Short mmCIF file of C-alpha atoms and ligand atoms in Angstrom, two decimals:
data_model
loop_
_atom_site.label_atom_id
_atom_site.label_comp_id
_atom_site.label_asym_id
_atom_site.label_seq_id
_atom_site.Cartn_x
_atom_site.Cartn_y
_atom_site.Cartn_z
CA MET A 1 0.18 -0.12 0.22
CA LYS A 2 1.10 3.66 -1.07
CA LYS A 3 1.81 5.98 2.10
CA THR A 4 0.81 8.78 2.42
CA VAL A 5 2.85 12.01 3.24
CA LEU A 6 1.47 15.00 4.56
CA VAL A 7 3.32 18.82 3.38
CA SER A 8 2.86 21.60 5.65
CA GLY A 9 4.11 24.24 3.29
CA GLY A 10 4.33 22.66 0.53
CA ALA A 11 3.49 25.78 -1.64
CA GLY A 12 6.93 27.70 -0.95
CA PHE A 13 10.41 27.09 -1.88
CA ILE A 14 11.37 23.60 -0.15
CA GLY A 15 8.20 22.45 0.32
CA SER A 16 6.96 22.52 -3.14
CA HIS A 17 10.58 20.14 -4.15
CA VAL A 18 10.26 17.63 -1.49
CA THR A 19 6.44 17.20 -2.75
CA VAL A 20 8.33 16.56 -6.41
CA GLU A 21 10.50 13.88 -5.36
CA LEU A 22 7.99 12.19 -2.53
CA ILE A 23 5.47 12.17 -5.86
CA GLU A 24 9.10 10.98 -7.98
CA ALA A 25 9.49 8.29 -5.74
CA GLY A 26 6.06 6.34 -5.27
CA TYR A 27 4.13 8.68 -2.31
CA ASP A 28 1.57 9.54 -1.88
CA VAL A 29 1.75 13.58 -1.19
CA ILE A 30 -0.88 15.91 0.56
CA VAL A 31 0.01 19.52 0.39
CA ALA A 32 -1.30 21.90 2.72
CA ASP A 33 -0.27 25.63 2.96
CA ASN A 34 -1.80 29.09 3.97
CA MET A 35 -0.53 30.77 0.83
CA SER A 36 1.15 33.70 3.77
CA ASN A 37 4.71 33.66 1.45
CA CYS A 38 3.60 32.35 -1.89
CA ASP A 39 1.40 32.22 -4.63
CA ARG A 40 0.22 29.29 -6.44
CA THR A 41 3.07 29.33 -8.95
CA CYS A 42 5.73 26.21 -7.43
CA PHE A 43 2.35 24.45 -6.63
CA GLU A 44 1.28 24.40 -10.31
CA GLY A 45 5.19 23.63 -11.33
CA VAL A 46 4.89 20.57 -9.26
CA LYS A 47 1.88 19.40 -11.01
CA LYS A 48 3.32 19.63 -13.81
CA ILE A 49 6.99 18.10 -13.32
CA THR A 50 5.33 15.32 -12.05
CA GLY A 51 1.88 15.23 -14.21
CA ARG A 52 -0.57 15.19 -11.24
CA GLU A 53 -2.70 17.59 -12.16
CA ASP A 54 -5.11 15.60 -9.53
CA LEU A 55 -2.49 16.90 -5.98
CA PRO A 56 -4.53 17.72 -3.68
CA PHE A 57 -4.43 20.76 -1.75
CA HIS A 58 -5.69 21.97 0.69
CA LEU A 59 -5.77 25.63 1.82
CA VAL A 60 -4.80 25.43 6.11
CA ASP A 61 -3.16 27.05 8.28
CA PHE A 62 -1.95 25.17 10.95
CA CYS A 63 -2.11 27.63 13.99
CA ASP A 64 -5.74 26.60 13.94
CA ALA A 65 -6.18 23.83 15.80
CA ALA A 66 -9.22 22.71 14.73
CA ALA A 67 -8.27 22.73 10.80
CA ALA A 68 -4.83 21.28 11.39
CA GLU A 69 -6.98 18.62 13.02
CA LYS A 70 -9.86 18.39 10.79
CA LEU A 71 -6.70 17.17 8.18
CA PHE A 72 -5.34 14.93 10.54
CA SER A 73 -9.22 13.06 10.89
CA GLU A 74 -10.57 13.13 7.41
CA ASN A 75 -7.65 11.78 5.06
CA LYS A 76 -4.73 8.92 6.12
CA ILE A 77 -0.95 9.83 7.03
CA ASP A 78 1.73 8.36 7.31
CA ALA A 79 3.91 10.85 7.64
CA VAL A 80 4.14 14.42 8.10
CA ILE A 81 6.99 16.78 7.01
CA HIS A 82 6.25 20.55 8.64
CA PHE A 83 8.23 23.01 6.53
CA ALA A 84 4.63 26.31 7.93
CA ALA A 85 6.37 28.67 8.74
CA PHE A 86 7.91 32.30 9.15
CA LYS A 87 11.22 32.52 8.09
CA ALA A 88 12.67 35.99 7.40
CA VAL A 89 15.30 36.72 10.72
CA GLY A 90 14.96 40.18 10.18
CA GLU A 91 11.23 40.47 10.60
CA SER A 92 11.55 38.17 12.91
CA VAL A 93 13.56 41.14 15.14
CA ASP A 94 11.21 43.66 14.21
CA LYS A 95 8.02 40.85 15.22
CA PRO A 96 8.79 38.64 17.93
CA LEU A 97 5.06 37.65 18.50
CA MET A 98 4.62 37.40 15.07
CA TYR A 99 7.78 34.51 15.34
CA TYR A 100 7.08 32.82 17.83
CA ARG A 101 3.20 32.69 17.66
CA ASN A 102 3.34 31.80 13.98
CA ASN A 103 5.87 29.11 13.79
CA LEU A 104 5.59 27.35 17.87
CA ASP A 105 1.90 27.21 17.14
CA SER A 106 1.53 25.82 14.10
CA PHE A 107 4.07 23.40 14.73
CA MET A 108 2.41 22.11 18.02
CA ASN A 109 -1.52 22.24 16.38
CA VAL A 110 0.40 19.84 13.70
CA ILE A 111 1.91 17.30 16.48
CA GLU A 112 -1.08 17.62 18.71
CA ALA A 113 -3.53 17.06 15.66
CA ALA A 114 -1.16 14.08 14.07
CA GLN A 115 -0.61 12.01 17.01
CA LYS A 116 -4.42 12.27 17.79
CA ASN A 117 -5.22 10.93 14.91
CA GLY A 118 -2.34 7.66 14.67
CA CYS A 119 0.22 9.25 12.48
CA THR A 120 2.84 8.83 14.24
CA ASN A 121 5.84 10.57 11.75
CA ILE A 122 7.21 13.57 11.78
CA LEU A 123 10.04 15.02 10.75
CA PHE A 124 10.74 19.08 11.22
CA SER A 125 12.72 20.84 8.92
CA SER A 126 14.82 22.51 11.26
CA SER A 127 18.22 25.13 9.81
CA ALA A 128 21.75 25.10 11.07
CA THR A 129 21.33 28.37 12.74
CA VAL A 130 21.15 26.77 15.84
CA TYR A 131 24.65 26.46 15.84
CA GLY A 132 25.85 30.33 15.41
CA GLU A 133 28.82 30.69 15.47
CA PRO A 134 30.59 27.48 16.23
CA ASP A 135 33.69 26.74 17.99
CA VAL A 136 34.98 24.07 15.70
CA VAL A 137 33.81 24.22 11.57
CA PRO A 138 33.12 21.24 10.01
CA VAL A 139 29.55 21.36 12.45
CA THR A 140 28.80 17.85 13.73
CA GLU A 141 25.26 16.74 14.76
CA GLN A 142 27.37 16.29 18.35
CA THR A 143 28.45 20.38 18.22
CA PRO A 144 26.34 21.93 20.71
CA ARG A 145 24.49 24.20 19.85
CA LYS A 146 24.32 28.02 20.71
CA ASP A 147 21.70 31.36 21.85
CA ALA A 148 19.94 32.06 19.51
CA THR A 149 20.41 35.50 17.47
CA SER A 150 17.42 35.84 16.28
CA PRO A 151 13.20 35.31 17.22
CA TYR A 152 13.26 33.22 13.86
CA GLY A 153 16.07 31.23 14.79
CA ASN A 154 15.29 30.52 18.46
CA THR A 155 11.62 29.25 16.95
CA LYS A 156 13.61 26.44 15.19
CA LYS A 157 15.46 25.81 18.50
CA MET A 158 12.31 25.91 20.26
CA CYS A 159 10.51 23.23 17.89
CA GLU A 160 13.10 20.91 17.69
CA ASP A 161 12.98 20.37 21.60
CA ILE A 162 9.15 20.52 21.77
CA LEU A 163 9.45 16.96 18.89
CA GLN A 164 11.69 15.97 21.41
CA ASP A 165 9.81 16.35 24.50
CA CYS A 166 7.33 14.79 22.80
CA VAL A 167 8.57 12.36 20.82
CA LYS A 168 10.20 11.20 24.39
CA ALA A 169 6.48 11.91 26.20
CA SER A 170 5.13 9.58 23.86
CA GLY A 171 6.45 6.55 25.86
CA GLY A 172 8.08 5.22 21.76
CA SER A 173 4.89 5.10 20.00
CA LEU A 174 6.33 8.86 17.86
CA LYS A 175 8.63 9.35 16.03
CA GLY A 176 10.89 12.92 14.81
CA ILE A 177 13.43 13.46 12.53
CA LEU A 178 15.07 16.89 12.60
CA LEU A 179 16.95 17.89 9.31
CA ARG A 180 19.51 20.85 9.74
CA TYR A 181 20.07 22.35 6.64
CA PHE A 182 22.30 24.48 5.54
CA ASN A 183 22.35 27.10 2.87
CA PRO A 184 19.89 25.54 0.59
CA ILE A 185 19.78 27.49 -3.34
CA GLY A 186 19.17 26.35 -6.20
CA ALA A 187 15.97 25.37 -8.55
CA HIS A 188 14.32 22.42 -10.04
CA PRO A 189 16.13 21.61 -13.58
CA SER A 190 12.93 21.93 -14.95
CA ALA A 191 12.90 25.49 -13.93
CA LEU A 192 9.50 25.14 -13.38
CA ILE A 193 9.59 25.96 -9.34
CA GLY A 194 12.04 27.78 -6.96
CA GLU A 195 13.01 30.65 -4.74
CA LEU A 196 10.14 33.58 -4.98
CA PRO A 197 11.49 36.21 -2.47
CA ARG A 198 8.79 38.65 -1.95
CA GLY A 199 10.26 42.71 -1.69
CA ILE A 200 14.23 42.61 -1.81
CA PRO A 201 15.78 39.45 -1.07
CA ASN A 202 17.68 38.80 2.15
CA ASN A 203 19.55 35.74 0.45
CA LEU A 204 22.79 35.96 -1.39
CA VAL A 205 21.41 33.55 -4.25
CA PRO A 206 18.39 35.16 -5.24
CA PHE A 207 19.81 38.61 -4.33
CA ILE A 208 22.34 37.56 -7.21
CA THR A 209 19.77 36.40 -10.28
CA GLN A 210 18.11 39.60 -9.47
CA THR A 211 20.70 41.56 -10.21
CA ALA A 212 22.60 39.42 -13.26
CA ILE A 213 18.81 40.52 -14.71
CA GLY A 214 18.91 43.34 -14.03
CA LYS A 215 15.73 44.48 -10.96
CA ARG A 216 18.65 45.36 -8.55
CA GLU A 217 21.57 47.38 -9.64
CA CYS A 218 24.04 45.70 -7.34
CA LEU A 219 24.98 43.57 -5.05
CA SER A 220 26.33 43.87 -1.57
CA ILE A 221 28.74 41.42 -0.03
CA PHE A 222 28.79 41.83 3.36
CA GLY A 223 32.19 42.44 4.69
CA ASN A 224 35.58 41.43 3.25
CA ASP A 225 37.64 41.82 5.97
CA TYR A 226 36.27 38.53 8.12
CA PRO A 227 39.32 36.04 8.96
CA THR A 228 38.94 33.56 5.73
CA GLU A 229 40.99 33.54 2.81
CA ASP A 230 39.63 35.91 0.53
CA GLY A 231 37.61 37.21 3.82
CA THR A 232 34.37 36.95 2.62
CA CYS A 233 32.07 34.53 5.32
CA LYS A 234 32.13 30.49 3.98
CA ARG A 235 28.71 28.23 4.18
CA ASP A 236 27.29 25.13 3.25
CA TYR A 237 25.68 26.15 -0.45
CA ILE A 238 23.34 22.99 -1.26
CA ASP A 239 21.37 21.82 -4.01
CA ILE A 240 17.46 22.21 -3.64
CA VAL A 241 16.89 18.64 -5.64
CA ASP A 242 19.98 17.09 -3.40
CA LEU A 243 18.44 18.76 -0.28
CA ALA A 244 14.47 17.57 -0.77
CA ARG A 245 16.08 13.59 -1.52
CA ALA A 246 17.31 13.54 1.99
CA HIS A 247 14.05 13.98 3.40
CA VAL A 248 12.67 11.46 0.78
CA CYS A 249 15.30 8.93 2.41
CA ALA A 250 14.29 10.18 5.92
CA VAL A 251 10.48 9.93 5.77
CA ALA A 252 12.17 6.29 4.18
CA ARG A 253 14.01 5.52 7.30
CA MET A 254 10.75 6.19 9.52
CA LEU A 255 8.05 4.75 7.62
CA ASP A 256 10.16 1.22 7.09
CA GLY A 257 10.71 1.12 10.69
CA LYS A 258 14.17 2.00 10.40
CA MET A 259 14.37 4.34 13.42
CA GLU A 260 17.32 3.53 16.51
CA GLN A 261 16.60 6.56 18.25
CA GLY A 262 12.67 7.88 19.04
CA CYS A 263 14.32 11.35 18.01
CA GLU A 264 16.76 11.43 14.83
CA ILE A 265 18.68 14.42 14.18
CA TYR A 266 20.97 14.94 10.77
CA ASN A 267 22.61 18.02 9.41
CA ILE A 268 21.91 18.08 5.64
CA GLY A 269 24.69 19.83 3.58
CA THR A 270 27.89 19.30 1.84
CA GLY A 271 30.92 19.05 3.68
CA ARG A 272 31.77 21.73 1.09
CA PRO A 273 32.28 25.34 2.82
CA VAL A 274 32.59 28.15 -0.55
CA SER A 275 33.08 31.91 0.64
CA VAL A 276 30.55 34.84 -0.64
CA LEU A 277 33.33 35.90 -3.50
CA GLU A 278 33.83 32.06 -4.88
CA LEU A 279 30.06 31.62 -5.14
CA VAL A 280 30.05 34.91 -7.21
CA ASN A 281 32.75 34.67 -9.08
CA ALA A 282 31.41 30.76 -10.21
CA PHE A 283 28.47 31.76 -10.95
CA GLU A 284 29.69 34.28 -13.27
CA LYS A 285 31.44 31.69 -14.96
CA VAL A 286 28.95 29.41 -15.25
CA ASN A 287 26.70 31.87 -16.80
CA GLY A 288 28.94 33.40 -19.04
CA LEU A 289 27.78 37.38 -17.14
CA LYS A 290 29.55 40.04 -14.91
CA LEU A 291 28.11 40.53 -11.79
CA ASN A 292 27.16 43.90 -10.87
CA TYR A 293 28.91 44.17 -7.22
CA ARG A 294 30.61 46.36 -4.17
CA PHE A 295 32.05 45.51 -0.47
CA ALA A 296 30.18 46.65 1.52
CA PRO A 297 29.98 46.68 5.79
CA ARG A 298 29.54 43.14 7.67
CA ARG A 299 25.64 42.44 7.74
CA PRO A 300 25.14 42.60 12.15
CA GLY A 301 24.89 39.17 12.40
CA ASP A 302 26.19 36.95 10.20
CA VAL A 303 28.10 34.27 11.10
CA VAL A 304 31.86 33.96 10.02
CA ALA A 305 32.29 30.45 8.48
CA ILE A 306 29.79 27.40 8.82
CA TRP A 307 29.55 24.32 6.72
CA ALA A 308 28.53 20.86 7.59
CA ASP A 309 30.12 17.13 9.13
CA PRO A 310 27.09 15.46 6.75
CA SER A 311 28.78 12.25 7.28
CA LEU A 312 25.86 10.64 9.90
CA ALA A 313 23.10 11.41 7.19
CA ASN A 314 25.43 9.54 4.12
CA GLU A 315 26.00 6.72 6.31
CA LYS A 316 22.16 6.55 8.04
CA LEU A 317 20.14 7.74 5.91
CA GLY A 318 21.91 6.47 2.88
CA TRP A 319 21.96 10.16 1.28
CA LYS A 320 24.72 11.95 -0.41
CA ALA A 321 24.70 15.91 -1.77
CA THR A 322 25.63 15.05 -5.74
CA ARG A 323 24.98 17.64 -7.30
CA SER A 324 27.82 20.92 -8.29
CA VAL A 325 28.06 24.32 -7.20
CA GLU A 326 28.45 25.42 -10.68
CA ASP A 327 25.02 23.21 -11.33
CA THR A 328 22.81 25.16 -8.91
CA LEU A 329 24.36 28.38 -9.98
CA LYS A 330 23.32 27.11 -13.20
CA SER A 331 19.55 26.08 -12.14
CA ALA A 332 18.89 29.60 -9.89
CA TRP A 333 19.69 31.91 -13.56
CA GLU A 334 17.54 29.05 -16.00
CA TRP A 335 14.62 29.93 -12.95
CA GLU A 336 15.43 33.38 -11.71
CA LYS A 337 15.10 33.79 -16.60
CA HIS A 338 12.10 31.52 -16.27
CA ILE A 339 9.79 33.75 -13.81
CA ALA A 340 11.46 37.09 -15.46
CA GLY A 341 9.33 36.00 -18.48
CA ARG A 342 6.26 35.37 -16.72
N1 LIG B 1 24.96 37.82 1.59
C1 LIG B 1 26.05 39.13 1.16
N2 LIG B 1 24.63 39.72 0.37
C2 LIG B 1 23.68 39.47 0.15
C3 LIG B 1 22.79 38.70 0.85
C4 LIG B 1 24.17 38.08 2.10
O1 LIG B 1 26.91 38.80 0.77
O2 LIG B 1 22.99 40.50 -0.45
C5 LIG B 1 26.25 36.89 2.29
C6 LIG B 1 25.94 37.13 3.58
O3 LIG B 1 26.44 37.91 4.57
C7 LIG B 1 26.69 35.68 4.38
C8 LIG B 1 26.44 34.57 2.76
O4 LIG B 1 26.04 35.74 2.06
O5 LIG B 1 27.80 35.79 4.97
C9 LIG B 1 25.26 34.01 3.08
O6 LIG B 1 23.50 34.49 3.45
P1 LIG B 1 22.36 33.68 3.75
O7 LIG B 1 20.85 35.58 3.81
O8 LIG B 1 21.58 33.53 2.00
O9 LIG B 1 22.63 33.18 4.64
P2 LIG B 1 23.13 32.49 6.08
O10 LIG B 1 23.51 34.41 6.56
O11 LIG B 1 21.83 32.95 6.59
O12 LIG B 1 23.80 31.69 5.88
#
C-alpha cells in the first residue's frame, strides 16, 4: 500500500521541491499551505513536473488547531513533514511575537493533531542556525547549539525541543526526525519551481540572480575583512533537489521502521565550504556573465564560517549531496529567467 505524506508549507520553496521528490519516489502526497508567503506558481509547477493534475491541496493555516485536526482526521496520513513557518530573520527581530506565535503554535497543532489521529512520524525542517557561530567547523550533530541571535533562530531551536520532548513523552510511539539544513540554493532542473522572494531578497543567491537580470542594481557583499582566505563569509550551499531527496530518505527510514532512536537529527549539507566571493565568481563563470557587485560593511549577526559534516546523513540515511555548486548556480539562473519571462 502506498504511504501518504502530508507536506505542510508544501507550496513554498523547499516544500515544493520535496513534494516533487516524494511523488517521484512513489509516495502519495497531500500539500497544505496557508499561502501567506507564496503564490500558486510552485504548486502549479509541481503538478506540471509530476504530471499529477489531481495533487491534493488544502488551504490550511496550522495556527488554527481545529483546521489541523480536521485535516488529520479526514485523511489517512502516515508521516508529516513540517515546513509551514515564517523565515525572515530581520522581520523576526522586529516582530518577535508574530514569529513565536506562528512558528510554535503551528508546529504544536501539527504534532497534536498527528498524534491524536494515529500519525506517528514527524519530520521537522530545522536549520544550521541552531549552531550559531560554531567554535569548530565542520559541525556535527553533536556540536553544541548556541543561543539564537534572532527570534526566527530561536523558533527553530524551540521546535526542535518541542518535538524531542513529545517523542520522549510518547513512550516510543512517536518518531521524530530533525533535519538541519545548511544553505539551500538553486531550483529544479525543469525551471518550473524555485525560490520566489517577496520584496528585496535577504538571501545571497536570489539577490545575485535578481542583480544579474537587472531587477537590482548592485549586489552588496557584506564584509570582506573576515578571518577567511578571501575575507568573505563561508557557507555550505546545498542544491535544493539534493536537499529535497534527503527528506525522501528520512521519510523512508521512518516508515520502514529503520530508526534507531525516537528522535534522530541530521545535518543536511555538502561538507564543502564556499565563500561569498567564490560563489559570485562561480555564478559569473558558469553563466557567462558579469555581476555588478561591491563590498559593503558586515551584516550584523552574520556567522563567519559554517559548514556541515554530513557523514551521519550519508551513513544512516544513505543520502549524499551530488550536484556541483556550478550546476546549482546554473539552475538558479534558469529559474530567474523563467520567472522574468512570465
Ligand atoms: N550575503 C551578501 N549579500 C547579500 C546577501 C547575503 O554578502 O545581499 C552574504 C551573507 O553576509 C552571508 C552569505 O551571503 O555571508 C549567506 O547569506 P544568506 O542570507 O543567504 O544565508 P545565511 O546568512 O542564513 O547563511
